[in-house]
Structure formats: C-alpha cells, structure tokens
Amino acid sequence: MKKTILSGMRPTGKLHLGHLMGALANWTKLQKDYRCFFMIADWHALMSEYENAQDIKANILDNLLDWLACGIDPEQATIFIQSEVPEHLELYFILSLITPLGLLERCPTYKEQLRQVTNRDLKTYAFLGYPVLQAADILLYKAQAVPVGEDQLPHLELTRQIVRKFNTLFKTNCFPEPQALLTPSPRLLGLDNRKMSKSYNNYIGLAEDPESIAKKIQSMITDPKRIRLNDAGDPDKCNVFNYYALFFPQLEKEVGNRCRQAQIGCTACKQELAAKIIVLLAPIQEKRRFWEQDLNAVLEILVQGRIRATSVAQETIREVKSLLKI
Ligand code: TRP
Ligand code: SF4
C-alpha cells in the first residue's frame, strides 16, 4: 500500500518560480510513489482575502493550469478544490471542539501574521482557526506525510497535537500523526532582493512571457561594488548568481569564476540567465497553452478530483461521527 500525502496551496495570486522550486517540482516527483491529494485551499485563502473573493475565484483556474503545466498528473494524483468538498468544514468544526484555544493563540505563524499584515483585519474568529482547518484537510484523507515548506511546521505540530488528543479522548487510532516532508528549497529572494511577494511584484511568473522575463532579470541588482566592466565581481553579493546556483547548479562554478575574474559584464550575465530561464519555462508554458485550449478537460479533472476526494472524506466523517456518537 502506498502512503498517503496531502498538500495544498492558497490561490492568492499567480504562481512563480518560487512555487516551482518550493513545491511543484517536488509534488510531481512524489505523485509517482505516494497516493497524492493536491488541493487548492480556497477557504484558507478566504480567511485573509474575504474582501477580494472574486480574485480567489480567478486564481483557482489560473493556478490549476500552472499545476498541470508543471506536470501534476490527474491520472496519478487527486486534484481538487477544498470548497467543493464540504466535509473539510465538517471535520474542522469537530476538531475545533477539542482544540485548546491557547494552542491557537500561541501559534507562531498566527502571531506573526497579526503583526505583519496591516492592510486587512485578521483579528477574526476564522483566522484564529486557520491551523484547525489545515488539520482537517490532512486528517480527512489520513495523510501520513505532508510536503510543506519550513514556515508550515507549526501547523503540522498543531495537527499532531490534535491527533493525539482525539485518539486519546475517543480511544482510537483513527488518525495517524502526519509527518512533514520538508521541501529542500533554499529561500529564493525576489528580483529586488526583498522577500518574493506578489505585493512587491518582484517575481517571475510561471506563465510570464519571454520579453517580460528578460526585462525583469535585466532590472536585477548585482554586486553593488562592481561599477566598471573590469572590476572583479563578488558573486556571493549578487542575487543574479543565487538564481544561477539555484536553477542551473551545473553553471555555478563557471559563472562564479567569470564574475570574479571580470570576464563577463553584468548585463551579459543577466542576459544569459534570462535566456536560460526562458528555455526552462518554455515547455511548462507550452503545456499550459495546451490545457488552456481544452478548458473542458480541466473542469473534468476537477469533477473527477472532487468525486475521489469526497468518497474518502465521507468515509472519514462517518467514522468520526460514530466515534463521537453523533
Ligand atoms: N497553509 C498552507 C500554506 O499557506 C496551505 C494549506 C492549506 C496546506 N491546507 C493545507 C498545506 C494542508 C498542507 C496541508 O501554504
Ligand atoms: Fe552578478 Fe553576474 Fe554581475 Fe557577477 S557578473 S555581479 S554574478 S550579474
């Protein structure tokens, strides 16, 4: 029996190189060896974006096209939209019955979001329960493993605490304690050296056209001490070099040497990087266009995904209700 995996992504904006490196490349590898559920977490998105629900709606299809373009395979994995499987809310409520308030209030991601996000009101009842809905996502499918980035570790720990409490209270081992499958991705900085974020518009979208990619990469800041062409550069002070190291590790040494020995200028160095990223994204973009031509097939994938997810979810809900005697 294959182990079960569940992961999700919030449809809050366009997908970019960070998502490819941080999640999608990993998911496409995992789908061969695990029974995978990949979910568009639109309810989680709504918890912070409830004033812009129309954007979430548009992003769902857009993100899904990128998933398929990156090689998420509906034959191997179950792809679905969280809000199309209402059992997520049902389990969220049931888990909330036993989740200690203090655990949620002390959750480091919660405290950080409240501090950082100032343009939306997150002091809501629903947002406090964000990790409980995430626990419900995972437990509905009894996932043993959850591929996530480091930022999500507190939510997995909370999920395990909920599992232990549930299993003890109701004398069962209905739920396994899910383990994180940490995605080995070093932080990819945005084009302006700030954190990559849609609000800074400092990323390269997976579906972005070549001219725009070239222009954005040409705008990247390089080693600030390198003013003239024959000044030796320090690649370790240059984000362009980070991109080479991350996406084209086979070129890392060569580019580093040429930079240190002033054998290449920054403009040319960035042109070469842009050309390589355009080539890297070309097959993904082609595959995206293929799916765009056949939106009915994409909608059918969602129907099949919803049916498969629902049948597992309903089975779990039946089991949980019988344990609680409700
Ligand atoms: N909270 C996750 C994030 O922001 C998204 C998510 C929702 C998720 N439900 C999940 C991730 C379940 C893993 C498992 O990235
Ligand atoms: Fe960065 Fe390349 Fe310029 Fe060196 S040559 S500073 S690696 S852009």
CSV table of N, CA and C and ligand atoms in Angstrom, one decimal, residues 222-223 226 233-235 238-241 244 255 259 264-266 269-270, ligand 2:
chain,number,residue,atom,x,y,z
A,222,THR,N,22.9,43.9,-9.0
A,222,THR,CA,24.1,43.0,-9.0
A,222,THR,C,25.0,43.4,-7.9
A,223,ASP,N,26.2,42.9,-7.8
A,223,ASP,CA,27.2,43.3,-6.8
A,223,ASP,C,27.4,44.8,-6.9
A,226,ARG,N,30.6,46.5,-8.1
A,226,ARG,CA,31.1,46.3,-9.4
A,226,ARG,C,30.6,47.4,-10.3
A,233,GLY,N,34.1,41.0,-9.8
A,233,GLY,CA,32.8,41.0,-9.0
A,233,GLY,C,32.9,40.0,-7.9
A,234,ASP,N,31.9,40.1,-7.0
A,234,ASP,CA,31.8,39.1,-5.9
A,234,ASP,C,30.4,38.4,-6.0
A,235,PRO,N,30.4,37.3,-6.6
A,235,PRO,CA,29.1,36.6,-6.9
A,235,PRO,C,28.3,36.4,-5.6
A,238,CYS,N,25.6,38.9,-5.0
A,238,CYS,CA,24.8,39.1,-6.1
A,238,CYS,C,23.6,38.1,-6.2
A,239,ASN,N,22.5,38.6,-6.3
A,239,ASN,CA,21.3,37.8,-6.3
A,239,ASN,C,21.2,37.0,-7.7
A,240,VAL,N,21.7,37.7,-8.8
A,240,VAL,CA,21.7,37.0,-10.1
A,240,VAL,C,22.4,35.7,-9.9
A,241,PHE,N,23.5,35.7,-9.2
A,241,PHE,CA,24.3,34.5,-9.0
A,241,PHE,C,23.5,33.5,-8.2
A,244,TYR,N,21.4,31.6,-10.6
A,244,TYR,CA,22.2,30.6,-11.3
A,244,TYR,C,22.4,29.4,-10.4
A,255,VAL,N,30.2,30.5,-13.8
A,255,VAL,CA,29.7,31.9,-13.7
A,255,VAL,C,30.4,32.6,-12.6
A,259,CYS,N,32.8,35.9,-13.1
A,259,CYS,CA,32.5,37.1,-12.4
A,259,CYS,C,33.7,37.6,-11.6
A,264,ILE,N,33.1,38.6,-17.5
A,264,ILE,CA,31.8,38.8,-18.1
A,264,ILE,C,31.2,40.1,-17.4
A,265,GLY,N,30.5,40.8,-18.1
A,265,GLY,CA,29.8,42.0,-17.6
A,265,GLY,C,28.4,41.6,-17.0
A,266,CYS,N,27.9,42.4,-16.1
A,266,CYS,CA,26.6,42.1,-15.5
A,266,CYS,C,25.5,42.1,-16.5
A,269,CYS,N,25.7,38.8,-18.3
A,269,CYS,CA,25.5,37.7,-17.3
A,269,CYS,C,24.0,37.6,-17.1
A,270,LYS,N,23.3,38.7,-17.0
A,270,LYS,CA,21.8,38.7,-16.8
A,270,LYS,C,21.1,38.3,-18.1
B,2,SF4,FE1,26.3,39.1,-10.6
B,2,SF4,FE2,26.9,38.1,-12.9
B,2,SF4,FE3,27.4,40.7,-12.4
B,2,SF4,FE4,28.8,38.7,-11.2
B,2,SF4,S1,28.8,39.2,-13.4
B,2,SF4,S2,28.0,40.6,-10.2
B,2,SF4,S3,27.2,37.2,-10.9
B,2,SF4,S4,25.4,39.7,-12.5
